[in-house]
PDB file of C-alpha atoms in Angstrom:
ATOM      1  CA  MET S1494      -2.853 -41.850 -80.359  1.00  0.00           C
ATOM      2  CA  TYR S1495      -0.159 -39.191 -79.082  1.00  0.00           C
ATOM      3  CA  LEU S1496      -0.344 -37.499 -75.833  1.00  0.00           C
ATOM      4  CA  ILE S1497       0.843 -34.758 -73.652  1.00  0.00           C
ATOM      5  CA  GLU S1498      -0.531 -36.286 -70.591  1.00  0.00           C
ATOM      6  CA  ILE S1499      -2.998 -37.608 -68.499  1.00  0.00           C
ATOM      7  CA  TYR S1500      -4.349 -36.450 -65.492  1.00  0.00           C
ATOM      8  CA  LYS S1501      -6.839 -35.491 -62.819  1.00  0.00           C
ATOM      9  CA  SER S1502      -8.129 -31.954 -61.333  1.00  0.00           C
ATOM     10  CA  VAL S1503     -11.176 -30.304 -61.512  1.00  0.00           C
ATOM     11  CA  GLN S1504     -12.943 -28.905 -64.427  1.00  0.00           C
ATOM     12  CA  GLY S1505     -11.871 -25.040 -65.869  1.00  0.00           C
ATOM     13  CA  GLU S1506     -14.108 -24.138 -67.822  1.00  0.00           C
ATOM     14  CA  SER S1507     -17.561 -24.559 -69.529  1.00  0.00           C
ATOM     15  CA  SER S1508     -20.642 -25.001 -67.549  1.00  0.00           C
ATOM     16  CA  PHE S1509     -19.149 -28.351 -66.278  1.00  0.00           C
ATOM     17  CA  ALA S1510     -16.587 -25.747 -64.110  1.00  0.00           C
ATOM     18  CA  GLY S1511     -15.426 -26.796 -60.683  1.00  0.00           C
ATOM     19  CA  VAL S1512     -16.487 -30.902 -61.284  1.00  0.00           C
ATOM     20  CA  PRO S1513     -13.693 -33.122 -60.801  1.00  0.00           C
ATOM     21  CA  CYS S1514     -12.831 -34.382 -64.391  1.00  0.00           C
ATOM     22  CA  ILE S1515     -10.353 -36.744 -66.037  1.00  0.00           C
ATOM     23  CA  PHE S1516      -8.669 -34.687 -68.406  1.00  0.00           C
ATOM     24  CA  VAL S1517      -6.523 -36.427 -71.583  1.00  0.00           C
ATOM     25  CA  ARG S1518      -4.436 -34.283 -73.389  1.00  0.00           C
ATOM     26  CA  LEU S1519      -4.069 -34.721 -77.057  1.00  0.00           C
ATOM     27  CA  ALA S1520      -0.510 -33.571 -78.643  1.00  0.00           C
ATOM     28  CA  GLY S1521      -0.814 -31.403 -82.108  1.00  0.00           C
ATOM     29  CA  CYS S1522      -2.490 -28.644 -83.273  1.00  0.00           C
ATOM     30  CA  ASN S1523      -2.954 -26.988 -86.801  1.00  0.00           C
ATOM     31  CA  LEU S1524      -4.204 -23.865 -85.598  1.00  0.00           C
ATOM     32  CA  ARG S1525      -1.793 -20.760 -83.899  1.00  0.00           C
ATOM     33  CA  CYS S1526      -3.760 -18.985 -81.996  1.00  0.00           C
ATOM     34  CA  SER S1527      -2.496 -15.409 -80.946  1.00  0.00           C
ATOM     35  CA  TRP S1528      -3.294 -16.017 -76.814  1.00  0.00           C
ATOM     36  CA  CYS S1529      -3.077 -20.102 -77.242  1.00  0.00           C
ATOM     37  CA  ASP S1530      -2.051 -21.346 -73.819  1.00  0.00           C
ATOM     38  CA  SER S1531      -1.143 -24.563 -74.499  1.00  0.00           C
ATOM     39  CA  GLU S1532       1.187 -24.112 -77.131  1.00  0.00           C
ATOM     40  CA  TYR S1533       3.631 -26.702 -75.362  1.00  0.00           C
ATOM     41  CA  THR S1534       1.631 -28.941 -77.235  1.00  0.00           C
ATOM     42  CA  PHE S1535       2.484 -28.512 -80.457  1.00  0.00           C
ATOM     43  CA  THR S1536       4.984 -31.021 -80.660  1.00  0.00           C
ATOM     44  CA  GLY S1537       6.260 -33.729 -79.019  1.00  0.00           C
ATOM     45  CA  GLY S1538       3.920 -36.009 -77.014  1.00  0.00           C
ATOM     46  CA  TYR S1539       4.215 -39.889 -76.210  1.00  0.00           C
ATOM     47  CA  LYS S1540       2.789 -42.703 -77.428  1.00  0.00           C
ATOM     48  CA  LEU S1541      -0.354 -44.874 -75.852  1.00  0.00           C
ATOM     49  CA  THR S1542      -2.522 -47.824 -77.597  1.00  0.00           C
ATOM     50  CA  GLU S1543      -6.142 -47.875 -76.422  1.00  0.00           C
ATOM     51  CA  ASP S1544      -5.793 -50.133 -73.940  1.00  0.00           C
ATOM     52  CA  GLU S1545      -3.018 -48.286 -72.783  1.00  0.00           C
ATOM     53  CA  VAL S1546      -5.032 -45.140 -72.258  1.00  0.00           C
ATOM     54  CA  MET S1547      -7.863 -46.705 -70.839  1.00  0.00           C
ATOM     55  CA  ALA S1548      -5.694 -48.335 -68.128  1.00  0.00           C
ATOM     56  CA  GLU S1549      -4.279 -45.113 -67.123  1.00  0.00           C
ATOM     57  CA  ILE S1550      -8.129 -43.377 -67.205  1.00  0.00           C
ATOM     58  CA  ARG S1551      -9.146 -46.394 -64.815  1.00  0.00           C
ATOM     59  CA  LYS S1552      -6.504 -45.579 -62.614  1.00  0.00           C
ATOM     60  CA  LEU S1553      -8.050 -41.934 -61.527  1.00  0.00           C
ATOM     61  CA  ALA S1554     -11.033 -43.716 -60.314  1.00  0.00           C
ATOM     62  CA  PRO S1555     -13.372 -42.741 -58.677  1.00  0.00           C
ATOM     63  CA  VAL S1556     -13.896 -39.998 -61.325  1.00  0.00           C
ATOM     64  CA  LYS S1557     -16.115 -40.559 -64.216  1.00  0.00           C
ATOM     65  CA  LEU S1558     -15.439 -37.222 -66.047  1.00  0.00           C
ATOM     66  CA  VAL S1559     -13.539 -37.050 -68.443  1.00  0.00           C
ATOM     67  CA  GLU S1560     -12.456 -34.429 -71.243  1.00  0.00           C
ATOM     68  CA  PHE S1561     -10.599 -34.283 -74.603  1.00  0.00           C
ATOM     69  CA  THR S1562      -8.423 -31.569 -75.347  1.00  0.00           C
ATOM     70  CA  GLY S1563      -5.249 -30.405 -76.692  1.00  0.00           C
ATOM     71  CA  GLY S1564      -3.724 -29.419 -78.703  1.00  0.00           C
ATOM     72  CA  GLU S1565      -6.400 -30.108 -81.006  1.00  0.00           C
ATOM     73  CA  PRO S1566      -7.907 -33.724 -80.308  1.00  0.00           C
ATOM     74  CA  LEU S1567     -10.114 -34.368 -83.609  1.00  0.00           C
ATOM     75  CA  LEU S1568      -6.935 -34.400 -85.453  1.00  0.00           C
ATOM     76  CA  GLN S1569      -6.666 -37.853 -83.941  1.00  0.00           C
ATOM     77  CA  GLU S1570     -10.371 -38.878 -84.913  1.00  0.00           C
ATOM     78  CA  ARG S1571      -9.646 -42.062 -85.967  1.00  0.00           C
ATOM     79  CA  GLU S1572      -8.440 -43.187 -82.560  1.00  0.00           C
ATOM     80  CA  VAL S1573     -10.314 -40.499 -80.576  1.00  0.00           C
ATOM     81  CA  VAL S1574     -13.932 -41.712 -81.660  1.00  0.00           C
ATOM     82  CA  PRO S1575     -13.735 -45.349 -80.709  1.00  0.00           C
ATOM     83  CA  LEU S1576     -11.876 -44.899 -77.592  1.00  0.00           C
ATOM     84  CA  MET S1577     -15.036 -42.630 -77.181  1.00  0.00           C
ATOM     85  CA  LYS S1578     -17.564 -45.027 -77.528  1.00  0.00           C
ATOM     86  CA  ARG S1579     -15.441 -47.373 -75.393  1.00  0.00           C
ATOM     87  CA  LEU S1580     -15.721 -45.144 -72.495  1.00  0.00           C
ATOM     88  CA  LEU S1581     -19.538 -44.646 -72.537  1.00  0.00           C
ATOM     89  CA  ALA S1582     -20.007 -47.819 -72.776  1.00  0.00           C
ATOM     90  CA  GLU S1583     -18.344 -48.154 -69.359  1.00  0.00           C
ATOM     91  CA  GLY S1584     -20.411 -45.497 -68.177  1.00  0.00           C
ATOM     92  CA  TYR S1585     -18.308 -42.326 -68.752  1.00  0.00           C
ATOM     93  CA  GLU S1586     -19.085 -39.111 -68.814  1.00  0.00           C
ATOM     94  CA  LEU S1587     -17.445 -37.716 -71.827  1.00  0.00           C
ATOM     95  CA  MET S1588     -16.579 -34.084 -73.097  1.00  0.00           C
ATOM     96  CA  ILE S1589     -14.272 -32.511 -75.733  1.00  0.00           C
ATOM     97  CA  GLU S1590     -12.647 -29.293 -76.611  1.00  0.00           C
ATOM     98  CA  THR S1591     -12.303 -28.709 -79.837  1.00  0.00           C
ATOM     99  CA  SER S1592     -11.227 -25.323 -81.786  1.00  0.00           C
ATOM    100  CA  GLY S1593     -13.958 -25.646 -84.282  1.00  0.00           C
ATOM    101  CA  GLU S1594     -12.486 -25.815 -87.615  1.00  0.00           C
ATOM    102  CA  ARG S1595     -13.125 -29.731 -87.618  1.00  0.00           C
ATOM    103  CA  PRO S1596     -15.946 -31.062 -88.397  1.00  0.00           C
ATOM    104  CA  VAL S1597     -17.413 -32.649 -84.649  1.00  0.00           C
ATOM    105  CA  VAL S1598     -20.298 -34.818 -87.054  1.00  0.00           C
ATOM    106  CA  ASN S1599     -18.584 -38.463 -85.790  1.00  0.00           C
ATOM    107  CA  VAL S1600     -17.874 -37.392 -82.842  1.00  0.00           C
ATOM    108  CA  PRO S1601     -20.952 -39.775 -80.350  1.00  0.00           C
ATOM    109  CA  GLU S1602     -23.961 -37.809 -79.834  1.00  0.00           C
ATOM    110  CA  ALA S1603     -23.887 -38.370 -76.122  1.00  0.00           C
ATOM    111  CA  VAL S1604     -20.257 -36.657 -75.454  1.00  0.00           C
ATOM    112  CA  HIS S1605     -20.506 -33.114 -74.689  1.00  0.00           C
ATOM    113  CA  LYS S1606     -18.905 -30.923 -77.131  1.00  0.00           C
ATOM    114  CA  ILE S1607     -17.436 -27.390 -76.396  1.00  0.00           C
ATOM    115  CA  VAL S1608     -16.730 -25.901 -80.082  1.00  0.00           C
ATOM    116  CA  ASP S1609     -14.568 -22.764 -80.302  1.00  0.00           C
ATOM    117  CA  VAL S1610     -15.606 -19.683 -82.894  1.00  0.00           C
ATOM    118  CA  LYS S1611     -12.033 -17.863 -83.019  1.00  0.00           C
ATOM    119  CA  CYS S1612     -12.665 -13.768 -83.062  1.00  0.00           C
ATOM    120  CA  PRO S1613     -10.745 -11.533 -84.944  1.00  0.00           C
ATOM    121  CA  GLY S1614      -8.047 -11.350 -82.243  1.00  0.00           C
ATOM    122  CA  SER S1615      -7.008 -14.714 -82.229  1.00  0.00           C
ATOM    123  CA  GLY S1616      -5.919 -14.606 -85.904  1.00  0.00           C
ATOM    124  CA  GLU S1617      -7.782 -17.473 -86.832  1.00  0.00           C
ATOM    125  CA  MET S1618     -11.265 -15.823 -87.891  1.00  0.00           C
ATOM    126  CA  ASN S1619     -12.802 -17.879 -90.553  1.00  0.00           C
ATOM    127  CA  ARG S1620     -11.068 -20.915 -89.877  1.00  0.00           C
ATOM    128  CA  PHE S1621     -15.045 -21.947 -88.195  1.00  0.00           C
ATOM    129  CA  HIS S1622     -16.218 -25.600 -89.890  1.00  0.00           C
ATOM    130  CA  ARG S1623     -19.783 -23.920 -90.297  1.00  0.00           C
ATOM    131  CA  PRO S1624     -21.113 -27.040 -90.599  1.00  0.00           C
ATOM    132  CA  ASN S1625     -20.528 -28.071 -87.039  1.00  0.00           C
ATOM    133  CA  LEU S1626     -23.698 -25.736 -86.071  1.00  0.00           C
ATOM    134  CA  SER S1627     -26.730 -28.770 -87.452  1.00  0.00           C
ATOM    135  CA  SER S1628     -24.595 -31.310 -85.027  1.00  0.00           C
ATOM    136  CA  LEU S1629     -24.657 -29.205 -81.799  1.00  0.00           C
ATOM    137  CA  THR S1630     -27.348 -29.837 -79.793  1.00  0.00           C
ATOM    138  CA  LEU S1631     -28.654 -28.551 -76.116  1.00  0.00           C
ATOM    139  CA  ARG S1632     -26.218 -30.942 -74.410  1.00  0.00           C
ATOM    140  CA  ASP S1633     -23.509 -28.771 -75.817  1.00  0.00           C
ATOM    141  CA  GLU S1634     -21.410 -25.248 -75.840  1.00  0.00           C
ATOM    142  CA  LEU S1635     -19.955 -22.801 -77.879  1.00  0.00           C
ATOM    143  CA  LYS S1636     -17.004 -21.281 -76.811  1.00  0.00           C
ATOM    144  CA  PHE S1637     -15.560 -17.140 -77.892  1.00  0.00           C
ATOM    145  CA  VAL S1638     -12.672 -16.461 -76.639  1.00  0.00           C
ATOM    146  CA  ILE S1639     -12.585 -12.486 -76.464  1.00  0.00           C
ATOM    147  CA  SER S1640      -9.779  -9.406 -76.261  1.00  0.00           C
ATOM    148  CA  ASP S1641     -11.580  -6.824 -76.925  1.00  0.00           C
ATOM    149  CA  ARG S1642     -14.762  -4.986 -78.314  1.00  0.00           C
ATOM    150  CA  ALA S1643     -14.171  -5.993 -81.680  1.00  0.00           C
ATOM    151  CA  ASP S1644     -13.930  -9.711 -80.797  1.00  0.00           C
ATOM    152  CA  TYR S1645     -16.849  -9.658 -78.392  1.00  0.00           C
ATOM    153  CA  GLU S1646     -18.853  -7.474 -81.322  1.00  0.00           C
ATOM    154  CA  TYR S1647     -18.271 -10.402 -83.341  1.00  0.00           C
ATOM    155  CA  ALA S1648     -19.129 -12.942 -80.623  1.00  0.00           C
ATOM    156  CA  ARG S1649     -22.322 -11.268 -79.849  1.00  0.00           C
ATOM    157  CA  ASP S1650     -23.172 -10.887 -83.878  1.00  0.00           C
ATOM    158  CA  PHE S1651     -22.192 -14.440 -84.833  1.00  0.00           C
ATOM    159  CA  ILE S1652     -24.449 -15.566 -82.238  1.00  0.00           C
ATOM    160  CA  ARG S1653     -27.543 -13.708 -83.224  1.00  0.00           C
ATOM    161  CA  THR S1654     -27.251 -13.774 -86.911  1.00  0.00           C
ATOM    162  CA  ASN S1655     -27.106 -17.400 -86.632  1.00  0.00           C
ATOM    163  CA  SER S1656     -30.031 -18.027 -83.823  1.00  0.00           C
ATOM    164  CA  LEU S1657     -28.012 -19.559 -81.532  1.00  0.00           C
ATOM    165  CA  GLU S1658     -29.827 -18.197 -78.567  1.00  0.00           C
ATOM    166  CA  GLY S1659     -31.562 -21.460 -77.340  1.00  0.00           C
ATOM    167  CA  ARG S1660     -29.941 -23.705 -79.890  1.00  0.00           C
ATOM    168  CA  VAL S1661     -27.283 -25.107 -77.739  1.00  0.00           C
ATOM    169  CA  GLY S1662     -26.912 -26.072 -74.163  1.00  0.00           C
ATOM    170  CA  GLN S1663     -24.481 -22.617 -73.170  1.00  0.00           C
ATOM    171  CA  LEU S1664     -22.967 -19.548 -75.097  1.00  0.00           C
ATOM    172  CA  LEU S1665     -19.631 -18.850 -73.744  1.00  0.00           C
ATOM    173  CA  LEU S1666     -17.873 -15.572 -73.428  1.00  0.00           C
ATOM    174  CA  SER S1667     -14.315 -16.082 -71.971  1.00  0.00           C
ATOM    175  CA  PRO S1668     -11.655 -12.672 -72.127  1.00  0.00           C
ATOM    176  CA  ALA S1669      -8.451 -13.994 -73.160  1.00  0.00           C
ATOM    177  CA  PHE S1670      -5.745 -14.725 -70.664  1.00  0.00           C
ATOM    178  CA  SER S1671      -2.272 -12.943 -71.455  1.00  0.00           C
ATOM    179  CA  LYS S1672       0.455 -15.525 -72.648  1.00  0.00           C
ATOM    180  CA  THR S1673       2.971 -13.867 -70.067  1.00  0.00           C
ATOM    181  CA  PRO S1674       1.185 -14.053 -66.905  1.00  0.00           C
ATOM    182  CA  SER S1675       2.529 -12.799 -63.441  1.00  0.00           C
ATOM    183  CA  PRO S1676       2.147 -15.388 -60.402  1.00  0.00           C
ATOM    184  CA  GLU S1677      -0.548 -13.582 -59.184  1.00  0.00           C
ATOM    185  CA  ARG S1678      -4.024 -15.352 -59.133  1.00  0.00           C
ATOM    186  CA  SER S1679      -6.031 -12.663 -60.402  1.00  0.00           C
ATOM    187  CA  THR S1680      -8.367 -10.970 -63.221  1.00  0.00           C
ATOM    188  CA  ALA S1681      -4.873  -8.685 -63.753  1.00  0.00           C
ATOM    189  CA  ASN S1682      -3.844 -10.957 -65.827  1.00  0.00           C
ATOM    190  CA  CYS S1683      -6.808 -10.569 -68.178  1.00  0.00           C
ATOM    191  CA  VAL S1684      -6.090  -9.031 -71.290  1.00  0.00           C
ATOM    192  CA  LEU S1685      -9.626  -8.400 -71.525  1.00  0.00           C
ATOM    193  CA  ASP S1686     -10.975  -7.224 -67.923  1.00  0.00           C
ATOM    194  CA  PRO S1687     -13.570  -9.249 -66.826  1.00  0.00           C
ATOM    195  CA  ARG S1688     -16.027  -6.203 -65.912  1.00  0.00           C
ATOM    196  CA  GLU S1689     -15.723  -5.044 -69.276  1.00  0.00           C
ATOM    197  CA  LEU S1690     -17.157  -7.589 -70.946  1.00  0.00           C
ATOM    198  CA  VAL S1691     -20.111  -8.195 -68.255  1.00  0.00           C
ATOM    199  CA  THR S1692     -20.647  -4.904 -69.057  1.00  0.00           C
ATOM    200  CA  TRP S1693     -20.988  -5.291 -72.182  1.00  0.00           C
ATOM    201  CA  MET S1694     -23.367  -8.282 -72.175  1.00  0.00           C
ATOM    202  CA  LEU S1695     -25.604  -7.076 -69.918  1.00  0.00           C
ATOM    203  CA  GLU S1696     -26.105  -3.806 -72.668  1.00  0.00           C
ATOM    204  CA  ASP S1697     -26.828  -5.982 -75.173  1.00  0.00           C
ATOM    205  CA  GLY S1698     -29.275  -8.427 -73.028  1.00  0.00           C
ATOM    206  CA  LEU S1699     -26.806 -10.921 -74.759  1.00  0.00           C
ATOM    207  CA  ASN S1700     -28.116 -14.647 -73.604  1.00  0.00           C
ATOM    208  CA  ALA S1701     -25.196 -15.731 -72.532  1.00  0.00           C
ATOM    209  CA  ARG S1702     -22.426 -16.973 -69.989  1.00  0.00           C
ATOM    210  CA  LEU S1703     -19.370 -15.296 -68.862  1.00  0.00           C
ATOM    211  CA  SER S1704     -16.647 -18.295 -68.534  1.00  0.00           C
ATOM    212  CA  LEU S1705     -13.616 -17.329 -66.752  1.00  0.00           C
ATOM    213  CA  GLN S1706     -10.383 -20.118 -66.179  1.00  0.00           C
ATOM    214  CA  ILE S1707     -10.853 -21.181 -63.005  1.00  0.00           C
ATOM    215  CA  HIS S1708      -8.004 -23.518 -62.927  1.00  0.00           C
ATOM    216  CA  LYS S1709      -6.098 -20.289 -63.164  1.00  0.00           C
ATOM    217  CA  TYR S1710      -7.248 -18.614 -60.090  1.00  0.00           C
ATOM    218  CA  ILE S1711      -6.800 -22.066 -58.303  1.00  0.00           C
ATOM    219  CA  TRP S1712      -3.349 -22.326 -59.116  1.00  0.00           C
ATOM    220  CA  GLU S1713      -0.788 -20.240 -60.269  1.00  0.00           C
ATOM    221  CA  PRO S1714      -1.523 -18.900 -64.179  1.00  0.00           C
ATOM    222  CA  GLN S1715       1.430 -21.090 -66.109  1.00  0.00           C
ATOM    223  CA  LYS S1716       1.049 -24.112 -63.562  1.00  0.00           C
ATOM    224  CA  LYS S1717       0.524 -27.046 -65.826  1.00  0.00           C
ATOM    225  CA  GLY S1718      -1.054 -30.445 -65.386  1.00  0.00           C
ATOM    226  CA  VAL S1719      -3.726 -29.230 -63.102  1.00  0.00           C
TER     227      VAL S1719
END
């Protein structure tokens, strides 16, 4: 499989935020979201076998939480799914972060799926693979990156039209982050002020979670490998 990096840090998003985690970042993505913060994954990468990836993960012990991310990791589903099964058999807890455009039905049920739903501001709206909703359980999470009021209303209506409150483990609303942030570790780099997003959520009584990318506040926002 083609990888960009394997490293150890703390989980920056989702309900696992702040938990030590091993990141397996794969190369390649078929979407081009306007706010993407990982364009460096679109091309290049280096090739490792399944055994080599396992060896790299074991070097980062004793951390036992592993996230597959990208890019879009499910573009390499044929290689990633067997690796996931092998890691689960060795007692690892797994996550996968995916754009929602690829089917997740073949991802082992024990894997925590963090699935994006692209809002209008992404430029990739309507790319969501709707049958994915049937594959999600209470261990899984849906994420909406919000850049303005239109994105928020789209997310709110998607959640309520599909009766998602209580159907998945978490509904995450994440303020979009500037693609050219300053070195300042603050919400000034957010495209949408989180306070404004929280106000809308409270006004609508939306049963969702505000999700900030905490790694961009622990380290400088443009720092990679963290």
